[in-house]
Coordinates of C-alpha atoms and ligand atoms in Angstrom, one line a residue:
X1 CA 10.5 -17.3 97.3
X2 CA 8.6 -15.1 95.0
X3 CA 5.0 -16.1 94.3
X4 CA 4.3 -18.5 91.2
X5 CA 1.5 -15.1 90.1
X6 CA 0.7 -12.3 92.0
X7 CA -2.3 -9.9 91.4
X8 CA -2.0 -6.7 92.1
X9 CA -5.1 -4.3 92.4
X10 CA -6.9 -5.8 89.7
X11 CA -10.3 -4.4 88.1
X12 CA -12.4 -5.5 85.2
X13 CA -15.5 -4.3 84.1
X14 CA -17.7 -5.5 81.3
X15 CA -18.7 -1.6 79.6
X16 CA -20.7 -0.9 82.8
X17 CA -21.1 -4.2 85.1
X18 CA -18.0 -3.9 87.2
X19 CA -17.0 -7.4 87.9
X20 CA -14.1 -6.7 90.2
X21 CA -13.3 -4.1 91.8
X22 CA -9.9 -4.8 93.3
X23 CA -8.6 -7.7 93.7
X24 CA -5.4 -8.7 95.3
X25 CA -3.7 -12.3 96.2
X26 CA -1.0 -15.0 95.3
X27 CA 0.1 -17.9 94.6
X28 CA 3.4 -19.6 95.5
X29 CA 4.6 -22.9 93.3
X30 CA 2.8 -26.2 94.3
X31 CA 0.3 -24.2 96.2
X32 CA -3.5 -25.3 95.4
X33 CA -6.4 -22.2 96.2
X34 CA -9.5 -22.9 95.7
X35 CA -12.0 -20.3 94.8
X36 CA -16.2 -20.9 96.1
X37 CA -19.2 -18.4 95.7
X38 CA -22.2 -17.9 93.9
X39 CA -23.0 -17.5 90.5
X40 CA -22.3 -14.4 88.8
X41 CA -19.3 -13.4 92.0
X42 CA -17.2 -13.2 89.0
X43 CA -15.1 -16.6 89.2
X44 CA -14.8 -17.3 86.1
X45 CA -14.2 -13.9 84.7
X46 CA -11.2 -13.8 87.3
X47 CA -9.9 -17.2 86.2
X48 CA -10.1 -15.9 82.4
X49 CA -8.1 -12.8 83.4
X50 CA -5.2 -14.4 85.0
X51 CA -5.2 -16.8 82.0
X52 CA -5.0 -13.8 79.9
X53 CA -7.8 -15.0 77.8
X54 CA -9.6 -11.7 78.6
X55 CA -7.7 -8.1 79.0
X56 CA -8.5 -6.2 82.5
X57 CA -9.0 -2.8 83.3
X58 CA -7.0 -1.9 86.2
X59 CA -4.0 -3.5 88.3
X60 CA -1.7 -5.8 86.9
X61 CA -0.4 -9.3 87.6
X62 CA 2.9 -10.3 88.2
X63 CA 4.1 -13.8 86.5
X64 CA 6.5 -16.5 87.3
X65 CA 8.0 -13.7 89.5
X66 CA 9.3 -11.8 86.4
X67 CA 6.4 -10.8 83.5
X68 CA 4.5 -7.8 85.0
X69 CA 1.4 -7.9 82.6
X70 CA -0.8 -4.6 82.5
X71 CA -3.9 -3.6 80.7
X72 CA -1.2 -1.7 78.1
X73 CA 1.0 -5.3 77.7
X74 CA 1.4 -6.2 73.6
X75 CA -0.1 -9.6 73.0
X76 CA 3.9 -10.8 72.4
X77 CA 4.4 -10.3 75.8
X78 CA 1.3 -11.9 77.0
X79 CA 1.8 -14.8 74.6
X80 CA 5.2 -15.8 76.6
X81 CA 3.2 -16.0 79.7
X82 CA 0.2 -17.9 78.2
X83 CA 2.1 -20.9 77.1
X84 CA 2.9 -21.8 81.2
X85 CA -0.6 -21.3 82.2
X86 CA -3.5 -24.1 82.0
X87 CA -7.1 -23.5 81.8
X88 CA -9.7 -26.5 81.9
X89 CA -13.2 -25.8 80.9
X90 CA -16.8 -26.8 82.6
X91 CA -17.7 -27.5 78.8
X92 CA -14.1 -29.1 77.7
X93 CA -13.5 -27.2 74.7
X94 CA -12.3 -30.5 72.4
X95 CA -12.1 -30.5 68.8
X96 CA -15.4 -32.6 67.2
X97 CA -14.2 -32.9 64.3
X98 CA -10.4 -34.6 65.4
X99 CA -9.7 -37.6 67.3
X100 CA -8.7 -37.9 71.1
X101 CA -5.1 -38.5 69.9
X102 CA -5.0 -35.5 67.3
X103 CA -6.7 -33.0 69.9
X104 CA -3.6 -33.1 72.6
X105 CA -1.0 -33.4 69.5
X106 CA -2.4 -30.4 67.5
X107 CA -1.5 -27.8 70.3
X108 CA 1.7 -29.4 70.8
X109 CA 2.6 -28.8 67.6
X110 CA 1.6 -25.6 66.7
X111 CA 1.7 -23.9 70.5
X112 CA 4.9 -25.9 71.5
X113 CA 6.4 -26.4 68.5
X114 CA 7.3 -30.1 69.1
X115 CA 7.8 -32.6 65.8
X116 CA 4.7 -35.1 65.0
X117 CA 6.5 -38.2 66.9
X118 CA 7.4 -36.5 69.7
X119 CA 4.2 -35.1 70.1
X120 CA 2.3 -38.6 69.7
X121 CA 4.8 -40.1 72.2
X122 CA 3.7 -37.0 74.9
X123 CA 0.1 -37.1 74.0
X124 CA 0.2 -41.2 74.7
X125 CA 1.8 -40.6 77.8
X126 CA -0.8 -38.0 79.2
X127 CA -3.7 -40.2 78.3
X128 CA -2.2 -43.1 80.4
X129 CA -1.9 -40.5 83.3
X130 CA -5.9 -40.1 82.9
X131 CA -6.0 -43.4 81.6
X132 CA -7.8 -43.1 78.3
X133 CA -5.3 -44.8 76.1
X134 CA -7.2 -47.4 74.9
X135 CA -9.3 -43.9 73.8
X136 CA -7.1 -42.4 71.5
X137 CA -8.8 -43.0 68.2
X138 CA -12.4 -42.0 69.3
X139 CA -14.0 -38.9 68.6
X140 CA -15.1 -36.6 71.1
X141 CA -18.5 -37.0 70.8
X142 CA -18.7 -40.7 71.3
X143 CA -17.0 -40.3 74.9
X144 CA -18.9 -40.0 78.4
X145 CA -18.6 -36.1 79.4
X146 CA -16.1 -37.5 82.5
X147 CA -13.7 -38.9 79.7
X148 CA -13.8 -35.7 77.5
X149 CA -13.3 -33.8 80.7
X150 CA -10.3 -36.4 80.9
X151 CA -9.1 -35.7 77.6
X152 CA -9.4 -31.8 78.2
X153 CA -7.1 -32.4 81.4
X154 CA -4.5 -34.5 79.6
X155 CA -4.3 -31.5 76.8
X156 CA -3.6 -29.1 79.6
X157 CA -0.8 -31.5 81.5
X158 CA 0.5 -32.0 78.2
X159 CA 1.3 -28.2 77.9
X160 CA 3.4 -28.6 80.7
X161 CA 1.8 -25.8 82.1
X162 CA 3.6 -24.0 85.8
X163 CA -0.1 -23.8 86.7
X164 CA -3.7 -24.9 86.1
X165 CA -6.9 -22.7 86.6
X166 CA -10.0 -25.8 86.6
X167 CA -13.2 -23.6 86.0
X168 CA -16.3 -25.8 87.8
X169 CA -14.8 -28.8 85.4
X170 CA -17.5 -31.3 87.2
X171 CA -20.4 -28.9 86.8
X172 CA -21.8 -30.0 83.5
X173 CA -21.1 -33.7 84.2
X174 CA -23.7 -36.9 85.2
X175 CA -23.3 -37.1 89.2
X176 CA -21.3 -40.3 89.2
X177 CA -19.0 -39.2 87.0
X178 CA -17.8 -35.5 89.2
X179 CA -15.8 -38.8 91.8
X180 CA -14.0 -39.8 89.3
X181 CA -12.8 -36.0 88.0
X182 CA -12.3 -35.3 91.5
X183 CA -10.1 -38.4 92.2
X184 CA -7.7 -37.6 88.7
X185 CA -7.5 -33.6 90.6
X186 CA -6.5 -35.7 93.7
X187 CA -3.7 -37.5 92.5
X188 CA -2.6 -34.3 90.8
X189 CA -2.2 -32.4 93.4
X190 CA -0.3 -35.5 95.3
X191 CA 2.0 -34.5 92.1
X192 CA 2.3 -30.9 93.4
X193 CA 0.7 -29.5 91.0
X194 CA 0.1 -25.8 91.0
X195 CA -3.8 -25.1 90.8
X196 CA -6.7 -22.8 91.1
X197 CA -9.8 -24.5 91.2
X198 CA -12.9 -23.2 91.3
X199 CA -15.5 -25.5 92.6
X200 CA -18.8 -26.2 94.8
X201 CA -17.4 -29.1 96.0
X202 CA -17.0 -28.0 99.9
X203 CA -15.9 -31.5 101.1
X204 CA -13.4 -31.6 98.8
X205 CA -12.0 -28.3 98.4
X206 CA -11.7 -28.7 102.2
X207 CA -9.4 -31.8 101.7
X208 CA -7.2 -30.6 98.8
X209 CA -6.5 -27.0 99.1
X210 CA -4.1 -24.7 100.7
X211 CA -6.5 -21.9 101.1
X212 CA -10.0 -21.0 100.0
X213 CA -10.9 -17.8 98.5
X214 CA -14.4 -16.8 98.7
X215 CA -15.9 -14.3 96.6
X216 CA -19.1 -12.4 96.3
X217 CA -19.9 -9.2 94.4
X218 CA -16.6 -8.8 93.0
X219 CA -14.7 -9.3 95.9
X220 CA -12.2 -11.2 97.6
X221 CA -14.5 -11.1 100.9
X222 CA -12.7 -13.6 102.5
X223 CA -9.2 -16.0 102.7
X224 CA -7.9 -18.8 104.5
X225 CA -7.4 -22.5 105.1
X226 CA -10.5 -24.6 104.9
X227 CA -10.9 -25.2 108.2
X228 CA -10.8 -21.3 109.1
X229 CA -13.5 -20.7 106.0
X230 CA -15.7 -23.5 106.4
X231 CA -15.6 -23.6 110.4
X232 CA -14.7 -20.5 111.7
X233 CA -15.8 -18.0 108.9
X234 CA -15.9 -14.5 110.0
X235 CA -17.5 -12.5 107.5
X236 CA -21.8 -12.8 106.9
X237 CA -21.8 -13.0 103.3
X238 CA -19.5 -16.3 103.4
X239 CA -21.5 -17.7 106.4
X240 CA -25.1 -16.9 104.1
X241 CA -23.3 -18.7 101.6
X242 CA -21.7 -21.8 103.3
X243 CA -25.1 -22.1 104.8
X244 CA -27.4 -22.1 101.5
X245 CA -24.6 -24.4 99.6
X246 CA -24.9 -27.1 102.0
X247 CA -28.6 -27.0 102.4
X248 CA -28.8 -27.6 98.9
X249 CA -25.7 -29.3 97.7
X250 CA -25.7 -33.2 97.2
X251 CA -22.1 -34.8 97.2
X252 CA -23.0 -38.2 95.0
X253 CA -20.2 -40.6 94.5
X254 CA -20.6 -43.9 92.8
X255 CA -18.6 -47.1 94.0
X256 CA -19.5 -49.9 91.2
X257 CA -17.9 -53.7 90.8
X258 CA -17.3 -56.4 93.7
X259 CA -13.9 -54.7 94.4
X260 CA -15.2 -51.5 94.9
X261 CA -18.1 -52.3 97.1
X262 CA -15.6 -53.8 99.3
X263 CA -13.5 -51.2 99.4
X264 CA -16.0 -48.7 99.7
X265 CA -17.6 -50.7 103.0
X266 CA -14.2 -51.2 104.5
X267 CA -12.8 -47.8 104.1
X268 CA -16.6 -46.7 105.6
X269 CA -16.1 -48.9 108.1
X270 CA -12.5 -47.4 109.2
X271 CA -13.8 -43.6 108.9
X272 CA -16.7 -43.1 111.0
X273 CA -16.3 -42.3 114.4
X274 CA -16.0 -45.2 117.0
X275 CA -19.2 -45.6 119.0
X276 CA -21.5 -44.2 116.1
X277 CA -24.6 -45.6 115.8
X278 CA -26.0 -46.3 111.9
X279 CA -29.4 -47.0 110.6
X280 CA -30.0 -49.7 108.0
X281 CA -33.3 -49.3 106.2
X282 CA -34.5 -52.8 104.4
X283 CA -33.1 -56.0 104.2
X284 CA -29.9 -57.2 102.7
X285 CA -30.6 -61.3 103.4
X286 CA -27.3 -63.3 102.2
X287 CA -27.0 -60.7 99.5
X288 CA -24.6 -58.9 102.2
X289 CA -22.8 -61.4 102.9
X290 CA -22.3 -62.5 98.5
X291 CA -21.1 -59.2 98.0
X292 CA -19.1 -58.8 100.6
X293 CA -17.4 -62.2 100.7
X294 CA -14.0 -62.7 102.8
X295 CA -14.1 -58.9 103.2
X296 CA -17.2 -59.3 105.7
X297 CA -14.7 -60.4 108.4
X298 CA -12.5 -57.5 108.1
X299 CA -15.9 -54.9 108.4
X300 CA -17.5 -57.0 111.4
X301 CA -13.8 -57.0 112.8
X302 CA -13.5 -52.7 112.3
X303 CA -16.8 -52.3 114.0
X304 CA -16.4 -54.8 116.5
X305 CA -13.5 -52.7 117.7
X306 CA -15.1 -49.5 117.2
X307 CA -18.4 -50.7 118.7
X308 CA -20.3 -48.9 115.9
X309 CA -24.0 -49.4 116.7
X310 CA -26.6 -51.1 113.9
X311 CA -30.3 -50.5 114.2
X312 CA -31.6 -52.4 111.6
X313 CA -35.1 -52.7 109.9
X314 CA -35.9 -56.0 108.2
X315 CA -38.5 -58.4 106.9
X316 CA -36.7 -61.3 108.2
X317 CA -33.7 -62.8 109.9
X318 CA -32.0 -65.1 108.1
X319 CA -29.1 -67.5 109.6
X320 CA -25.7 -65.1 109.0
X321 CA -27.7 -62.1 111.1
X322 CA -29.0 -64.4 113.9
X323 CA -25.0 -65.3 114.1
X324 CA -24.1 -61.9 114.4
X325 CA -26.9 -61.0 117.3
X326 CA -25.5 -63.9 119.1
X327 CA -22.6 -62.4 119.0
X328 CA -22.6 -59.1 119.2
X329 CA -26.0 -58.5 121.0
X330 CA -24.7 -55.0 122.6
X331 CA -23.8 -53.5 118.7
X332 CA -26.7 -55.0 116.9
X333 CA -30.6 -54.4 117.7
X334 CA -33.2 -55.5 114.5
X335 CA -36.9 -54.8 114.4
X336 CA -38.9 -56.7 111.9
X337 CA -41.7 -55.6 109.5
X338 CA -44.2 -57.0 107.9
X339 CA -42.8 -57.8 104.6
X340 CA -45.6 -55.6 102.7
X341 CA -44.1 -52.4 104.1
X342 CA -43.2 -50.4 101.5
X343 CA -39.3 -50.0 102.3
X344 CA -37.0 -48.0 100.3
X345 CA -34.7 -51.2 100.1
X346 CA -31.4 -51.2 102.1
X347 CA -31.0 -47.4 102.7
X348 CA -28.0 -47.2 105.5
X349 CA -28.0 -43.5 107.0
X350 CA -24.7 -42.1 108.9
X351 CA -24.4 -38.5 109.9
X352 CA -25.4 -36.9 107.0
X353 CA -24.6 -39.4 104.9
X354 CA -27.2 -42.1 102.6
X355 CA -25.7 -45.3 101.6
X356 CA -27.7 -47.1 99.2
X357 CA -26.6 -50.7 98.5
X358 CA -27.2 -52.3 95.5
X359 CA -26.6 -56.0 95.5
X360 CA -26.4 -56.9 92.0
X361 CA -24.4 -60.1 91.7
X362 CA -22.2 -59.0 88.9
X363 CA -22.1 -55.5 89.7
X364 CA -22.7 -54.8 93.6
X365 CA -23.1 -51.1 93.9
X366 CA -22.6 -48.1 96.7
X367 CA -24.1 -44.7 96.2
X368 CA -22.9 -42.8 98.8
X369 CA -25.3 -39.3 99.0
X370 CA -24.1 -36.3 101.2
X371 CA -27.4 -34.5 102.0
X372 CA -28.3 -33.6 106.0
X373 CA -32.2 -32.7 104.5
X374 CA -32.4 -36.1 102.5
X375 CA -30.9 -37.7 105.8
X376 CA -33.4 -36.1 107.8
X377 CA -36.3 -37.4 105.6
X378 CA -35.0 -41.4 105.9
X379 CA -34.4 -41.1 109.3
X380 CA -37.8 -39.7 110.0
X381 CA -39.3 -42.7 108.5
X382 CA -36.9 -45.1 109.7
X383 CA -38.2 -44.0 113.3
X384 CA -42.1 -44.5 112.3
X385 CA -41.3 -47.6 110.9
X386 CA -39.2 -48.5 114.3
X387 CA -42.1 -47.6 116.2
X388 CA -44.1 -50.0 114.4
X389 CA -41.7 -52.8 114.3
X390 CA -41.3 -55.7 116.3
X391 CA -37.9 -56.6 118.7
X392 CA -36.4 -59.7 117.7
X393 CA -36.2 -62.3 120.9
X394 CA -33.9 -64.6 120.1
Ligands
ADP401 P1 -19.1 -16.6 88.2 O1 -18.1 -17.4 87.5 O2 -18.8 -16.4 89.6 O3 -20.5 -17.2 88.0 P2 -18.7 -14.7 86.1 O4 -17.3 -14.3 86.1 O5 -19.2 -15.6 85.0 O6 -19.2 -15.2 87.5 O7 -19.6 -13.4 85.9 C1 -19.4 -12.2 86.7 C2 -20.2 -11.1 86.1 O8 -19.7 -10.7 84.8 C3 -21.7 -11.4 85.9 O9 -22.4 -10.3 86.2 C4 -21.8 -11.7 84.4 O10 -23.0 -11.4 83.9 C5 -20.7 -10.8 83.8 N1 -20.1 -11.3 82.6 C6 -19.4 -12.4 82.5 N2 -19.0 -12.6 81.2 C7 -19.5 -11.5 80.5 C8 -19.3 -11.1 79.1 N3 -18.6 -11.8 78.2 N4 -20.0 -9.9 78.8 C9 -20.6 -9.2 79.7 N5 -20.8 -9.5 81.0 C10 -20.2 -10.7 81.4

């Protein structure tokens, strides 16, 4: 099978910053590549090549396995190609000035020359994929950054596009609003969607794609799946890189609502490693247990089985914990502080994971933080305050 696009030898240079200097790889249909390095690599100017939304110097790429476009092509030619190729924004790109609704018809109209009803009917039907329909009247401007990155996405799919280039789409959004992005990219790709993404999400370009490309200076420096990239990577640029991006990359994911922080604590629960041992920083009381309701059994069940470890750091024991200590004295070990120590309330660190728990009674809230340096800092603490704390005799 030919590949979806194939780039050939390809050079651009702004007058005389040469972005690339030869850049060569493919894609094949339902493949997803995603694309990591540092700023100024030249990412995005690669992206807005293949789209053809900027001409190139040198090379040329090869399309749906029968357009060869070259720096000479005539914009007719390249406007044949266009229409099957996607490109999402970091910064969205949306029409102020028309409504959710008008700014996925517009382009369907004029680009794919469907009639006004047919049109509506499409646009409706992309806005339930990224489920915004109760959206479509409202103007850009008085929607979150994650819904008008939505809206952007639903344009795109609407296009019916053979592939998608996503340019850092989370980058410019609030951190709890990149899961939600990431999840809609998720459940696109469990579509089989053709996509380049370009991202600094490590964890989950790992999951989702088919191969990484890392770039620096230009350069395709290195290719392969995740797992040869991220844990086996060869070259010293990438390994500089890998190494600075985790240091100071946070992963932030929100889980809000009862049903998500039982989800969220469950599906925890079921993937850390059996025989792991987890800190808990602060007291949760009955709080726990409200939030949690029926879906406490299930948790205590998982790590029963798993014999997943609690230290735990509290004011005081209330009846529900002594319960569990009973039963489960070999999983469970509590120290208690004095309840003026100043403790960051119900911190729980795991690998290099945070979990902060927020028991609000209505809304009951995870923030799950991927940071080993912020992790190191809590667990420091968490130490000194064990030191000082006093074993519970039962
Ligand atoms: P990345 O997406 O990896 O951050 P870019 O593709 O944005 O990198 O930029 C690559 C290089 O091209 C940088 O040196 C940048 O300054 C330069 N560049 C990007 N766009 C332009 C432009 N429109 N005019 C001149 N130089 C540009």
């Amino acid at each position: 099978m030919k590949p979806l696009i194939e780039v050939i030898n390809l050079k651009k240079n702004y007058k005389s910053n040469n972005v690339f200097q030869d850049i060569n790889f493919n894609i094949k249909k339902g493949e997803i590549k995603c694309i990591i390095g540092s700023s100024g690599s030249g990412k995005t100017t690669l992206l807005r090549c293949l789209s053809l939304l900027e001409s190139f110097d040198d090379g040329k790429i090869l399309y749906y396995g029968n357009s060869e476009i070259t720096s000479m092509s005539q914009e007719k030619e390249k406007n044949e190609v266009r229409k099957k190729i996607g490109i999402v924004f970091q910064d969205f790109n949306l029409w102020p000035h028309k409504s959710v609704l008008e700014n996925i018809v517009e382009p369907l109209m004029i680009v794919n020359k469907l009639e006004k009803n047919e049109a509506i009917k499409k646009a409706l039907k992309m806005l339930k994929k990224v489920d915004l329909e109760n959206k479509k009247d409202s103007f850009p401007d008085f929607l979150s950054g994650g819904q008008k990155q939505r809206v952007a996405i639903a344009r795109t799919l609407a296009m019916d596009p053979e592939i998608i280039l996503f340019d850092e789409i989370t980058s410019a959004l609030d951190p709890e609003l990149v899961d939600g992005i990431l999840k809609l990219l998720r459940r696109l790709a469990f579509e089989g969607q053709t996509m380049i993404i370009v991202t600094h999400h490590l964890e989950f370009a790992s999951e989702i794609a088919d191969e990484i490309l890392f770039m620096s200076d230009g350069l395709i420096i290195e290719e392969g799946t995740p797992e040869k990239i991220f844990c086996n990577p060869k070259d010293s640029r990438t390994k500089r890189f890998l190494k600075t991006l985790k240091k100071h990359f946070q992963e932030i994911n929100v889980y809000e609502g009862i049903e998500n922080f039982r989800a969220f604590n469950i599906g925890f629960m079921r993937k850390i490693k059996s025989g792991g041992e987890y800190y808990v920083l602060g007291a949760a009381k009955e709080d726990w247990w409200k939030s949690m309701g029926e879906a406490q059994h299930e948790w205590h069940k998982i790590r029963e089985s798993k014999k997943i470890k609690l230290k735990m750091i509290i004011y005081e024991l209330v009846k529900s914990e002594k319960e569990i200590l009973y039963k489960m004295p070999e999983l469970t070990e509590y120290r208690l502080i004095s309840k003026d120590t100043e403790v960051p309330s119900n911190v729980n660190i795991y690998d290099d994971t945070i979990l902060l728990l927020i028991f609000d009674n209505e809304r009951p809230t995870v923030i799950e933080i991927r940071n080993k340096d912020l992790v190191k800092g809590y667990l420091n603490y968490f130490h000194i305050l064990w030191e000082q704390g006093r074993q519970v005799v039962l």
